[in-house]
GROMACS .gro file of C-alpha atoms in nm:
model
  458
    1MET     CA    1  -5.354  -2.578  -1.017
    2THR     CA    2  -5.042  -2.798  -1.070
    3MET     CA    3  -4.745  -2.806  -0.858
    4HIS     CA    4  -4.409  -2.819  -1.014
    5SER     CA    5  -4.113  -2.914  -0.755
    6PRO     CA    6  -3.860  -2.674  -0.714
    7SER     CA    7  -3.644  -2.906  -1.038
    8GLU     CA    8  -3.879  -2.892  -1.207
    9THR     CA    9  -4.017  -2.539  -1.148
   10LEU     CA   10  -3.561  -2.522  -1.295
   11ALA     CA   11  -3.615  -2.697  -1.600
   12VAL     CA   12  -3.912  -2.466  -1.714
   13GLU     CA   13  -3.761  -2.135  -1.592
   14THR     CA   14  -3.460  -2.292  -1.769
   15GLN     CA   15  -3.623  -2.398  -2.112
   16ALA     CA   16  -3.801  -2.011  -2.117
   17VAL     CA   17  -3.461  -1.878  -2.051
   18LYS     CA   18  -3.269  -2.086  -2.337
   19ALA     CA   19  -3.498  -1.932  -2.618
   20GLN     CA   20  -3.462  -1.592  -2.461
   21LEU     CA   21  -3.167  -1.602  -2.623
   22LYS     CA   22  -3.228  -1.831  -2.919
   23SER     CA   23  -3.403  -1.543  -2.998
   24ALA     CA   24  -3.184  -1.291  -2.906
   25GLY     CA   25  -2.881  -1.402  -3.139
   26VAL     CA   26  -2.663  -1.600  -2.834
   27LYS     CA   27  -2.413  -1.904  -2.989
   28TYR     CA   28  -2.249  -1.964  -2.628
   29ALA     CA   29  -2.288  -1.995  -2.298
   30LEU     CA   30  -2.017  -1.942  -1.994
   31ALA     CA   31  -2.083  -2.019  -1.595
   32SER     CA   32  -1.826  -1.857  -1.456
   33PHE     CA   33  -1.695  -1.779  -1.134
   34ALA     CA   34  -1.443  -1.621  -0.902
   35ASP     CA   35  -1.026  -1.760  -0.826
   36LEU     CA   36  -0.893  -1.572  -0.589
   37HIS     CA   37  -0.892  -1.275  -0.748
   38GLY     CA   38  -1.154  -1.190  -0.807
   39MET     CA   39  -1.119  -1.264  -1.264
   40SER     CA   40  -1.306  -1.474  -1.436
   41LYS     CA   41  -1.274  -1.842  -1.499
   42GLY     CA   42  -1.490  -2.083  -1.718
   43LYS     CA   43  -1.589  -2.317  -2.013
   44VAL     CA   44  -1.847  -2.196  -2.329
   45VAL     CA   45  -2.128  -2.398  -2.362
   46PRO     CA   46  -2.319  -2.387  -2.642
   47ILE     CA   47  -2.644  -2.278  -2.660
   48SER     CA   48  -2.787  -2.603  -2.753
   49HIS     CA   49  -2.577  -2.801  -2.406
   50PHE     CA   50  -2.793  -2.463  -2.164
   51GLU     CA   51  -2.978  -2.694  -1.984
   52GLN     CA   52  -2.662  -2.935  -1.890
   53MET     CA   53  -2.488  -2.632  -1.749
   54VAL     CA   54  -2.749  -2.493  -1.551
   55GLY     CA   55  -2.713  -2.855  -1.443
   56GLY     CA   56  -2.429  -2.848  -1.318
   57SER     CA   57  -2.197  -2.996  -1.645
   58GLU     CA   58  -1.895  -2.833  -1.680
   59LEU     CA   59  -1.644  -2.950  -1.398
   60TYR     CA   60  -1.255  -2.770  -1.345
   61THR     CA   61  -0.943  -2.911  -1.208
   62GLY     CA   62  -0.912  -2.666  -0.892
   63ALA     CA   63  -0.570  -2.732  -0.838
   64ALA     CA   64  -0.526  -2.606  -1.172
   65LEU     CA   65  -0.655  -2.192  -1.060
   66ASP     CA   66  -0.490  -1.970  -0.786
   67GLY     CA   67  -0.689  -2.025  -0.535
   68VAL     CA   68  -0.938  -2.287  -0.557
   69PRO     CA   69  -0.765  -2.482  -0.303
   70GLN     CA   70  -0.749  -2.871  -0.426
   71GLU     CA   71  -0.552  -3.138  -0.527
   72VAL     CA   72  -0.420  -3.273  -0.874
   73ASN     CA   73  -0.604  -3.643  -0.762
   74ASP     CA   74  -0.919  -3.412  -0.567
   75GLU     CA   75  -1.249  -3.416  -0.776
   76GLU     CA   76  -1.364  -3.167  -0.952
   77VAL     CA   77  -1.552  -2.850  -0.880
   78ALA     CA   78  -1.911  -2.773  -1.052
   79ALA     CA   79  -1.990  -2.399  -1.205
   80HIS     CA   80  -2.367  -2.333  -1.135
   81PRO     CA   81  -2.427  -2.095  -1.276
   82ASP     CA   82  -2.710  -1.763  -1.147
   83LEU     CA   83  -2.980  -1.704  -1.388
   84ALA     CA   84  -3.027  -1.403  -1.268
   85SER     CA   85  -2.680  -1.301  -1.328
   86ALA     CA   86  -2.692  -1.358  -1.693
   87ALA     CA   87  -2.544  -1.066  -1.882
   88ILE     CA   88  -2.428  -1.044  -2.195
   89LEU     CA   89  -2.139  -0.935  -2.391
   90PRO     CA   90  -2.189  -0.562  -2.492
   91TRP     CA   91  -1.873  -0.656  -2.720
   92ASN     CA   92  -1.973  -0.916  -2.810
   93PRO     CA   93  -2.329  -0.987  -2.803
   94GLU     CA   94  -2.293  -1.385  -2.899
   95VAL     CA   95  -2.172  -1.473  -2.563
   96VAL     CA   96  -2.429  -1.459  -2.252
   97TRP     CA   97  -2.212  -1.504  -1.908
   98TYR     CA   98  -2.304  -1.597  -1.610
   99ALA     CA   99  -2.131  -1.513  -1.220
  100SER     CA  100  -2.148  -1.941  -1.073
  101ASP     CA  101  -2.094  -2.132  -0.751
  102LEU     CA  102  -1.904  -2.369  -0.721
  103TYR     CA  103  -2.014  -2.655  -0.540
  104LEU     CA  104  -1.855  -3.041  -0.474
  105LYS     CA  105  -2.050  -3.340  -0.503
  106GLY     CA  106  -2.300  -3.240  -0.505
  107GLN     CA  107  -2.288  -2.961  -0.246
  108PRO     CA  108  -2.200  -2.588  -0.176
  109PHE     CA  109  -1.778  -2.558  -0.210
  110GLU     CA  110  -1.652  -2.489   0.107
  111ALA     CA  111  -1.422  -2.191  -0.084
  112CYS     CA  112  -1.588  -2.087  -0.329
  113SER     CA  113  -1.576  -1.677  -0.305
  114ARG     CA  114  -1.922  -1.587  -0.444
  115GLY     CA  115  -2.085  -1.901  -0.131
  116ILE     CA  116  -1.857  -1.762   0.127
  117LEU     CA  117  -2.024  -1.421   0.095
  118LYS     CA  118  -2.381  -1.556   0.028
  119LYS     CA  119  -2.312  -1.673   0.376
  120GLN     CA  120  -2.266  -1.366   0.558
  121LEU     CA  121  -2.570  -1.245   0.340
  122ALA     CA  122  -2.710  -1.477   0.473
  123ALA     CA  123  -2.610  -1.409   0.820
  124ALA     CA  124  -2.739  -1.007   0.746
  125ALA     CA  125  -3.094  -1.188   0.639
  126ASP     CA  126  -3.143  -1.359   0.996
  127LEU     CA  127  -3.125  -1.004   1.132
  128GLY     CA  128  -3.346  -0.901   0.925
  129LEU     CA  129  -3.041  -0.701   0.714
  130ARG     CA  130  -3.049  -0.640   0.349
  131PHE     CA  131  -2.616  -0.508   0.333
  132ASN     CA  132  -2.603  -0.265   0.024
  133LEU     CA  133  -2.349  -0.245  -0.150
  134GLY     CA  134  -2.141   0.072  -0.390
  135ILE     CA  135  -1.842   0.017  -0.551
  136GLU     CA  136  -1.620   0.390  -0.739
  137THR     CA  137  -1.434   0.210  -0.989
  138GLU     CA  138  -1.152   0.356  -1.032
  139PHE     CA  139  -0.883   0.275  -1.360
  140PHE     CA  140  -0.643   0.361  -1.623
  141ILE     CA  141  -0.633   0.328  -1.974
  142LEU     CA  142  -0.280   0.278  -2.110
  143LYS     CA  143  -0.095   0.195  -2.366
  144GLN     CA  144   0.250   0.052  -2.476
  145ASN     CA  145   0.463   0.221  -2.733
  146ALA     CA  146   0.775   0.046  -2.926
  147ASP     CA  147   1.006   0.131  -2.680
  148GLY     CA  148   0.859  -0.018  -2.369
  149SER     CA  149   0.735   0.279  -2.259
  150ILE     CA  150   0.410   0.304  -2.084
  151VAL     CA  151   0.175   0.665  -2.082
  152PRO     CA  152  -0.137   0.828  -2.156
  153THR     CA  153  -0.362   0.744  -2.438
  154SER     CA  154  -0.393   1.107  -2.508
  155ALA     CA  155  -0.058   1.247  -2.588
  156ASP     CA  156  -0.207   1.585  -2.452
  157ASP     CA  157  -0.291   1.356  -2.092
  158THR     CA  158   0.016   1.591  -1.920
  159LEU     CA  159  -0.153   1.843  -1.662
  160ALA     CA  160   0.047   1.849  -1.358
  161LYS     CA  161  -0.325   1.814  -1.253
  162PRO     CA  162  -0.549   1.616  -1.439
  163CYS     CA  163  -0.816   1.547  -1.193
  164TYR     CA  164  -1.182   1.649  -1.313
  165ASP     CA  165  -1.011   1.765  -1.661
  166VAL     CA  166  -1.233   1.804  -1.937
  167ARG     CA  167  -1.043   1.793  -2.244
  168GLY     CA  168  -0.913   1.431  -2.072
  169PHE     CA  169  -1.173   1.362  -2.067
  170LEU     CA  170  -1.330   1.406  -2.432
  171ASP     CA  171  -0.947   1.332  -2.586
  172ASN     CA  172  -1.065   0.967  -2.436
  173TYR     CA  173  -1.474   0.997  -2.515
  174SER     CA  174  -1.505   0.701  -2.749
  175LEU     CA  175  -1.375   0.425  -2.550
  176LEU     CA  176  -1.520   0.610  -2.243
  177ASP     CA  177  -1.915   0.636  -2.426
  178GLU     CA  178  -1.875   0.252  -2.496
  179ILE     CA  179  -1.756   0.180  -2.157
  180VAL     CA  180  -2.103   0.377  -2.051
  181GLN     CA  181  -2.351   0.298  -2.246
  182ALA     CA  182  -2.277  -0.071  -2.174
  183MET     CA  183  -2.260  -0.090  -1.879
  184ASP     CA  184  -2.644   0.106  -1.880
  185GLY     CA  185  -2.705  -0.121  -2.136
  186LEU     CA  186  -2.697  -0.414  -1.865
  187GLY     CA  187  -2.835  -0.238  -1.571
  188TRP     CA  188  -2.704  -0.059  -1.419
  189ASP     CA  189  -2.754   0.314  -1.431
  190VAL     CA  190  -2.443   0.503  -1.447
  191TYR     CA  191  -2.460   0.799  -1.264
  192SER     CA  192  -2.106   1.022  -1.343
  193PHE     CA  193  -1.770   0.948  -1.484
  194ASP     CA  194  -1.511   1.150  -1.534
  195HIS     CA  195  -1.080   1.205  -1.592
  196GLU     CA  196  -0.899   1.072  -1.239
  197ASP     CA  197  -0.633   1.258  -1.050
  198ALA     CA  198  -0.368   1.046  -1.210
  199ASN     CA  199  -0.261   1.079  -1.588
  200GLY     CA  200  -0.492   0.848  -1.733
  201GLN     CA  201  -0.720   0.771  -1.487
  202PHE     CA  202  -1.082   0.743  -1.458
  203GLU     CA  203  -1.347   0.684  -1.262
  204THR     CA  204  -1.803   0.556  -1.334
  205ASP     CA  205  -1.959   0.573  -1.056
  206PHE     CA  206  -2.355   0.398  -1.121
  207GLN     CA  207  -2.638   0.247  -0.852
  208TYR     CA  208  -2.585   0.004  -0.583
  209ALA     CA  209  -2.718  -0.263  -0.474
  210ASP     CA  210  -2.784  -0.595  -0.305
  211GLY     CA  211  -2.375  -0.695  -0.222
  212LEU     CA  212  -2.399  -0.995  -0.431
  213THR     CA  213  -2.536  -0.823  -0.744
  214MET     CA  214  -2.246  -0.583  -0.687
  215ALA     CA  215  -1.972  -0.800  -0.630
  216ASP     CA  216  -2.112  -0.989  -0.992
  217ARG     CA  217  -2.053  -0.633  -1.223
  218PHE     CA  218  -1.810  -0.510  -1.012
  219THR     CA  219  -1.609  -0.870  -1.113
  220PHE     CA  220  -1.749  -0.822  -1.440
  221PHE     CA  221  -1.677  -0.466  -1.542
  222ARG     CA  222  -1.284  -0.586  -1.454
  223LEU     CA  223  -1.338  -0.832  -1.791
  224MET     CA  224  -1.503  -0.599  -2.021
  225LEU     CA  225  -1.280  -0.301  -1.967
  226GLY     CA  226  -1.011  -0.533  -2.042
  227GLU     CA  227  -1.209  -0.617  -2.372
  228MET     CA  228  -1.356  -0.338  -2.442
  229ALA     CA  229  -0.985  -0.100  -2.426
  230LYS     CA  230  -0.813  -0.435  -2.609
  231LYS     CA  231  -0.953  -0.382  -2.954
  232ARG     CA  232  -0.826  -0.031  -2.917
  233GLY     CA  233  -0.468  -0.109  -2.922
  234TYR     CA  234  -0.483  -0.026  -2.556
  235PHE     CA  235  -0.537  -0.202  -2.140
  236ALA     CA  236  -0.700  -0.157  -1.912
  237THR     CA  237  -0.480  -0.144  -1.556
  238PHE     CA  238  -0.642  -0.262  -1.226
  239MET     CA  239  -0.323  -0.236  -1.052
  240ALA     CA  240  -0.372  -0.078  -0.732
  241LYS     CA  241  -0.036   0.258  -0.744
  242PRO     CA  242   0.097   0.217  -1.126
  243PHE     CA  243   0.295   0.488  -1.108
  244ALA     CA  244   0.482   0.568  -0.819
  245ASP     CA  245   0.454   0.971  -0.904
  246ARG     CA  246   0.050   0.947  -0.924
  247THR     CA  247  -0.231   0.881  -0.754
  248GLY     CA  248  -0.354   0.495  -0.691
  249SER     CA  249  -0.641   0.347  -0.844
  250GLY     CA  250  -0.967   0.259  -0.523
  251ALA     CA  251  -1.210   0.102  -0.555
  252HIS     CA  252  -1.457   0.260  -0.279
  253PHE     CA  253  -1.713   0.030  -0.108
  254ASN     CA  254  -1.983   0.249   0.041
  255MET     CA  255  -2.133   0.027   0.249
  256SER     CA  256  -2.527   0.089   0.452
  257MET     CA  257  -2.834  -0.210   0.560
  258ALA     CA  258  -3.161  -0.201   0.467
  259SER     CA  259  -3.491  -0.297   0.646
  260LEU     CA  260  -3.508  -0.665   0.475
  261GLU     CA  261  -3.929  -0.624   0.500
  262THR     CA  262  -3.908  -0.286   0.421
  263GLY     CA  263  -3.646  -0.143   0.214
  264GLU     CA  264  -3.572   0.144   0.460
  265ASN     CA  265  -3.217   0.247   0.477
  266LEU     CA  266  -3.146   0.124   0.833
  267PHE     CA  267  -2.763   0.367   0.835
  268ASP     CA  268  -2.983   0.684   0.776
  269SER     CA  269  -3.067   0.869   1.123
  270ASP     CA  270  -3.200   1.234   1.130
  271ALA     CA  271  -3.148   1.255   1.507
  272ASP     CA  272  -2.745   1.195   1.517
  273ALA     CA  273  -2.543   1.406   1.788
  274ASN     CA  274  -2.207   1.405   1.621
  275GLY     CA  275  -2.406   1.542   1.299
  276LEU     CA  276  -2.293   1.307   1.089
  277LYS     CA  277  -2.678   1.203   0.966
  278LEU     CA  278  -2.565   0.835   1.045
  279SER     CA  279  -2.760   0.574   1.324
  280LYS     CA  280  -2.624   0.378   1.653
  281LEU     CA  281  -2.653   0.122   1.425
  282GLY     CA  282  -2.454   0.268   1.133
  283TYR     CA  283  -2.189   0.313   1.396
  284GLN     CA  284  -2.231  -0.041   1.550
  285PHE     CA  285  -2.111  -0.155   1.218
  286VAL     CA  286  -1.809   0.144   1.175
  287ALA     CA  287  -1.696  -0.064   1.480
  288GLY     CA  288  -1.646  -0.374   1.331
  289VAL     CA  289  -1.422  -0.309   1.098
  290LEU     CA  290  -1.187  -0.104   1.309
  291LYS     CA  291  -1.167  -0.349   1.497
  292HIS     CA  292  -1.106  -0.592   1.281
  293ALA     CA  293  -0.935  -0.351   1.022
  294HIS     CA  294  -0.568  -0.445   0.945
  295ALA     CA  295  -0.685  -0.825   0.917
  296ILE     CA  296  -0.950  -0.653   0.655
  297SER     CA  297  -0.660  -0.440   0.475
  298ALA     CA  298  -0.472  -0.805   0.342
  299VAL     CA  299  -0.823  -0.887   0.084
  300ILE     CA  300  -0.957  -0.571   0.041
  301ALA     CA  301  -0.555  -0.424  -0.010
  302PRO     CA  302  -0.411  -0.741  -0.130
  303THR     CA  303  -0.157  -0.699  -0.348
  304VAL     CA  304   0.282  -0.559  -0.274
  305ASN     CA  305   0.129  -0.313  -0.477
  306SER     CA  306  -0.153  -0.221  -0.288
  307TYR     CA  307   0.078  -0.074   0.024
  308LYS     CA  308   0.226   0.170  -0.249
  309ARG     CA  309  -0.074   0.361  -0.270
  310LEU     CA  310  -0.191   0.360   0.129
  311VAL     CA  311   0.082   0.530   0.186
  312ARG     CA  312   0.040   0.956   0.316
  313ARG     CA  313   0.314   1.112   0.007
  314GLY     CA  314   0.422   0.895  -0.266
  315ASN     CA  315   0.708   1.024  -0.510
  316MET     CA  316   0.442   1.316  -0.558
  317SER     CA  317   0.330   1.716  -0.456
  318GLY     CA  318   0.104   1.670  -0.232
  319PHE     CA  319  -0.104   1.378  -0.052
  320THR     CA  320  -0.243   1.096  -0.158
  321TRP     CA  321  -0.563   1.042  -0.149
  322ALA     CA  322  -0.518   0.734   0.041
  323PRO     CA  323  -0.647   0.637   0.437
  324ILE     CA  324  -0.341   0.519   0.651
  325HIS     CA  325  -0.496   0.479   0.948
  326VAL     CA  326  -0.720   0.356   1.061
  327SER     CA  327  -1.031   0.558   1.196
  328PHE     CA  328  -1.355   0.709   1.082
  329GLY     CA  329  -1.466   1.061   1.002
  330SER     CA  330  -1.676   1.311   0.884
  331ASN     CA  331  -1.654   1.407   0.479
  332ASN     CA  332  -1.335   1.348   0.552
  333ARG     CA  333  -1.103   1.165   0.322
  334THR     CA  334  -0.822   1.121   0.530
  335ASN     CA  335  -0.987   0.927   0.799
  336MET     CA  336  -1.027   0.491   0.653
  337LEU     CA  337  -1.414   0.538   0.661
  338ARG     CA  338  -1.597   0.807   0.616
  339VAL     CA  339  -1.953   0.961   0.680
  340PRO     CA  340  -2.029   1.120   0.282
  341LEU     CA  341  -2.161   1.471   0.285
  342ALA     CA  342  -2.554   1.284   0.306
  343GLY     CA  343  -2.506   1.022   0.523
  344GLY     CA  344  -2.659   0.748   0.547
  345ARG     CA  345  -2.382   0.525   0.438
  346VAL     CA  346  -2.014   0.467   0.494
  347GLU     CA  347  -1.744   0.467   0.261
  348CYS     CA  348  -1.442   0.230   0.339
  349ARG     CA  349  -1.138   0.428   0.146
  350ALA     CA  350  -0.914   0.148   0.138
  351VAL     CA  351  -0.995  -0.084  -0.086
  352ASP     CA  352  -0.788  -0.067  -0.422
  353MET     CA  353  -0.924  -0.238  -0.745
  354SER     CA  354  -0.767  -0.590  -0.715
  355CYS     CA  355  -0.925  -0.695  -0.469
  356ASN     CA  356  -1.190  -0.986  -0.522
  357PRO     CA  357  -1.517  -0.800  -0.399
  358TYR     CA  358  -1.632  -1.123  -0.278
  359LEU     CA  359  -1.445  -1.209   0.008
  360ALA     CA  360  -1.350  -0.801   0.051
  361ALA     CA  361  -1.742  -0.789   0.046
  362ALA     CA  362  -1.787  -1.095   0.281
  363LEU     CA  363  -1.493  -1.008   0.565
  364MET     CA  364  -1.575  -0.664   0.587
  365LEU     CA  365  -2.012  -0.753   0.603
  366ALA     CA  366  -1.865  -0.969   0.914
  367ALA     CA  367  -1.643  -0.749   1.133
  368GLY     CA  368  -1.991  -0.511   1.071
  369LEU     CA  369  -2.277  -0.813   1.159
  370GLU     CA  370  -2.008  -0.860   1.441
  371GLY     CA  371  -2.051  -0.478   1.606
  372ILE     CA  372  -2.367  -0.475   1.609
  373ARG     CA  373  -2.435  -0.819   1.768
  374GLU     CA  374  -2.208  -0.685   2.018
  375GLY     CA  375  -2.342  -0.307   2.016
  376LEU     CA  376  -2.026  -0.188   1.979
  377ASP     CA  377  -1.958   0.205   1.993
  378PRO     CA  378  -1.630   0.309   1.731
  379GLY     CA  379  -1.591   0.607   1.957
  380LYS     CA  380  -1.599   1.014   1.833
  381PRO     CA  381  -1.538   1.096   1.457
  382HIS     CA  382  -1.222   1.220   1.279
  383GLY     CA  383  -1.272   1.560   1.152
  384GLU     CA  384  -0.949   1.697   1.108
  385ASN     CA  385  -0.639   1.633   0.880
  386MET     CA  386  -0.530   1.302   1.000
  387TYR     CA  387  -0.239   1.271   0.791
  388GLN     CA  388  -0.067   1.594   0.969
  389HIS     CA  389  -0.091   1.440   1.386
  390THR     CA  390   0.180   1.308   1.481
  391GLU     CA  391   0.297   0.893   1.533
  392GLU     CA  392   0.286   1.110   1.946
  393GLU     CA  393  -0.071   1.234   1.887
  394LEU     CA  394  -0.209   0.955   1.756
  395ASN     CA  395  -0.118   0.673   2.042
  396ALA     CA  396  -0.284   0.983   2.284
  397MET     CA  397  -0.624   0.877   2.100
  398GLY     CA  398  -0.518   0.502   2.028
  399VAL     CA  399  -0.515   0.497   1.686
  400THR     CA  400  -0.339   0.301   1.508
  401HIS     CA  401  -0.190   0.234   1.162
  402LEU     CA  402  -0.327   0.024   0.899
  403PRO     CA  403  -0.143  -0.265   0.767
  404ARG     CA  404   0.237  -0.098   0.584
  405SER     CA  405   0.283  -0.404   0.340
  406LEU     CA  406   0.155  -0.749   0.262
  407GLU     CA  407   0.347  -0.980   0.523
  408GLU     CA  408   0.178  -0.760   0.770
  409ALA     CA  409  -0.169  -0.769   0.623
  410ILE     CA  410  -0.115  -1.132   0.562
  411ASP     CA  411  -0.010  -1.133   1.033
  412ALA     CA  412  -0.311  -0.976   1.109
  413PHE     CA  413  -0.516  -1.213   0.868
  414GLU     CA  414  -0.367  -1.501   1.010
  415ALA     CA  415  -0.383  -1.386   1.410
  416ASP     CA  416  -0.799  -1.267   1.323
  417PRO     CA  417  -1.048  -1.515   1.507
  418LEU     CA  418  -1.273  -1.385   1.249
  419THR     CA  419  -1.104  -1.478   0.926
  420LYS     CA  420  -1.112  -1.813   0.899
  421GLN     CA  421  -1.451  -1.764   1.008
  422VAL     CA  422  -1.551  -1.588   0.752
  423PHE     CA  423  -1.363  -1.767   0.505
  424GLY     CA  424  -1.366  -2.135   0.537
  425PRO     CA  425  -0.978  -2.315   0.695
  426LEU     CA  426  -1.001  -2.424   0.318
  427MET     CA  427  -0.988  -2.091   0.213
  428ALA     CA  428  -0.820  -1.917   0.501
  429ASP     CA  429  -0.531  -2.141   0.479
  430ALA     CA  430  -0.465  -2.131   0.101
  431PHE     CA  431  -0.532  -1.757   0.070
  432VAL     CA  432  -0.239  -1.734   0.370
  433LYS     CA  433   0.006  -1.927   0.199
  434TYR     CA  434  -0.045  -1.785  -0.149
  435LYS     CA  435  -0.010  -1.353  -0.066
  436ARG     CA  436   0.252  -1.560   0.173
  437ASP     CA  437   0.432  -1.686  -0.125
  438GLU     CA  438   0.323  -1.362  -0.329
  439TRP     CA  439   0.558  -1.162  -0.042
  440GLU     CA  440   0.858  -1.432  -0.069
  441ALA     CA  441   0.877  -1.378  -0.419
  442TYR     CA  442   0.861  -0.967  -0.412
  443HIS     CA  443   1.068  -0.961  -0.095
  444THR     CA  444   1.354  -1.138  -0.223
  445HIS     CA  445   1.394  -1.007  -0.622
  446VAL     CA  446   1.693  -0.790  -0.691
  447SER     CA  447   1.446  -0.455  -0.841
  448GLN     CA  448   1.655  -0.190  -1.107
  449TRP     CA  449   1.554   0.020  -0.731
  450GLU     CA  450   1.810  -0.187  -0.570
  451LEU     CA  451   2.053  -0.214  -0.901
  452ASP     CA  452   2.023   0.232  -0.913
  453ARG     CA  453   2.130   0.327  -0.556
  454TYR     CA  454   2.348   0.006  -0.442
  455LEU     CA  455   2.562  -0.148  -0.739
  456LYS     CA  456   2.837   0.152  -0.736
  457PHE     CA  457   2.722   0.300  -0.436
  458PHE     CA  458   2.999   0.151  -0.252
   0.00000   0.00000   0.00000
């Protein structure tokens, strides 16, 4: 039997993949990597140069990008595509997209978002664990009128409480059908989608996967949805809180740990004394996330606008459905961490659609693994409406608030030693610098609200 070296095996696999792509009509390949924001960046290569691309031929000047921390004189980073992540663009099947890892001088680049997540997945694997992740994708499909106003695509989408509205869904059927058919064509297994709680807002729910696959899919989803909306003269927004009087867009992380050996869900338990159907391992994971929740907030709610979603009540009737406390509980949407009725998983409700999924998942996983290694206990779950507690009651229970601004979250991120362990000094410092600059630009901006309130007040 002929034995092939790893490089020879890759060469054979690459040639086979190239032949399949050519037979499918693919003309171009795109080795895409994520910047600080989790947005796809990359170069396009004719399929005739596919082998070179797989070998890392495409180089990038990090100083030209957000969150690829390099100086202009540094050697370029190279994108190495993961062949298992291939997605032929549903809206343009002449192009294939690959999630890629960044390399520098032939070695993994320290500040690669995807690489940062892979390190934490390897740490879980060292414990015999596989991190499974499902992300609920909420988004707005909107259009801009000639006068500059931003409105839902349907003129009839005006209900005060449009959640689950069938007419709102049907008015947007063509685009939603295209999105869902594309997701299923990529093998994502959509099991539900609906009109959400705000006008022009929708949600898709699809099958969970291992953490890396799900982060790749989330990154591609935002790219795909944006392109499909643009074809119709609309735009998709993943801004956390586009309208003050409506709910924002979360990206709830549904997390569990499985045995690497058997695939068994290790968060599932019928012997849970609290009745949540969550195992001891699951509670330990929860405790680790709660311990580092303030620092995690900077990554799962990474913009100035994110903290306008994480409020009890906004300029709207009723509650926002978004968490504001560092707490966990049962099938109760007022906690940061919720254990749904079926048990066996933990949902983080503080994550929003503007996150970099690789960095968000990496820090969340690292915190959960710390809870597992140290055998931490999160205490008793909260089944009550957390919004209705007074500050005195919260203090007595030892429950703190999530950060109330990006500045507060970045302070917590910088103060927590776990963040540099997970991100590495280069990415951690770049993240803090970028986000502090973002906060400063917001803080010094004079808004229309200030002009309306103060210009002629005194």
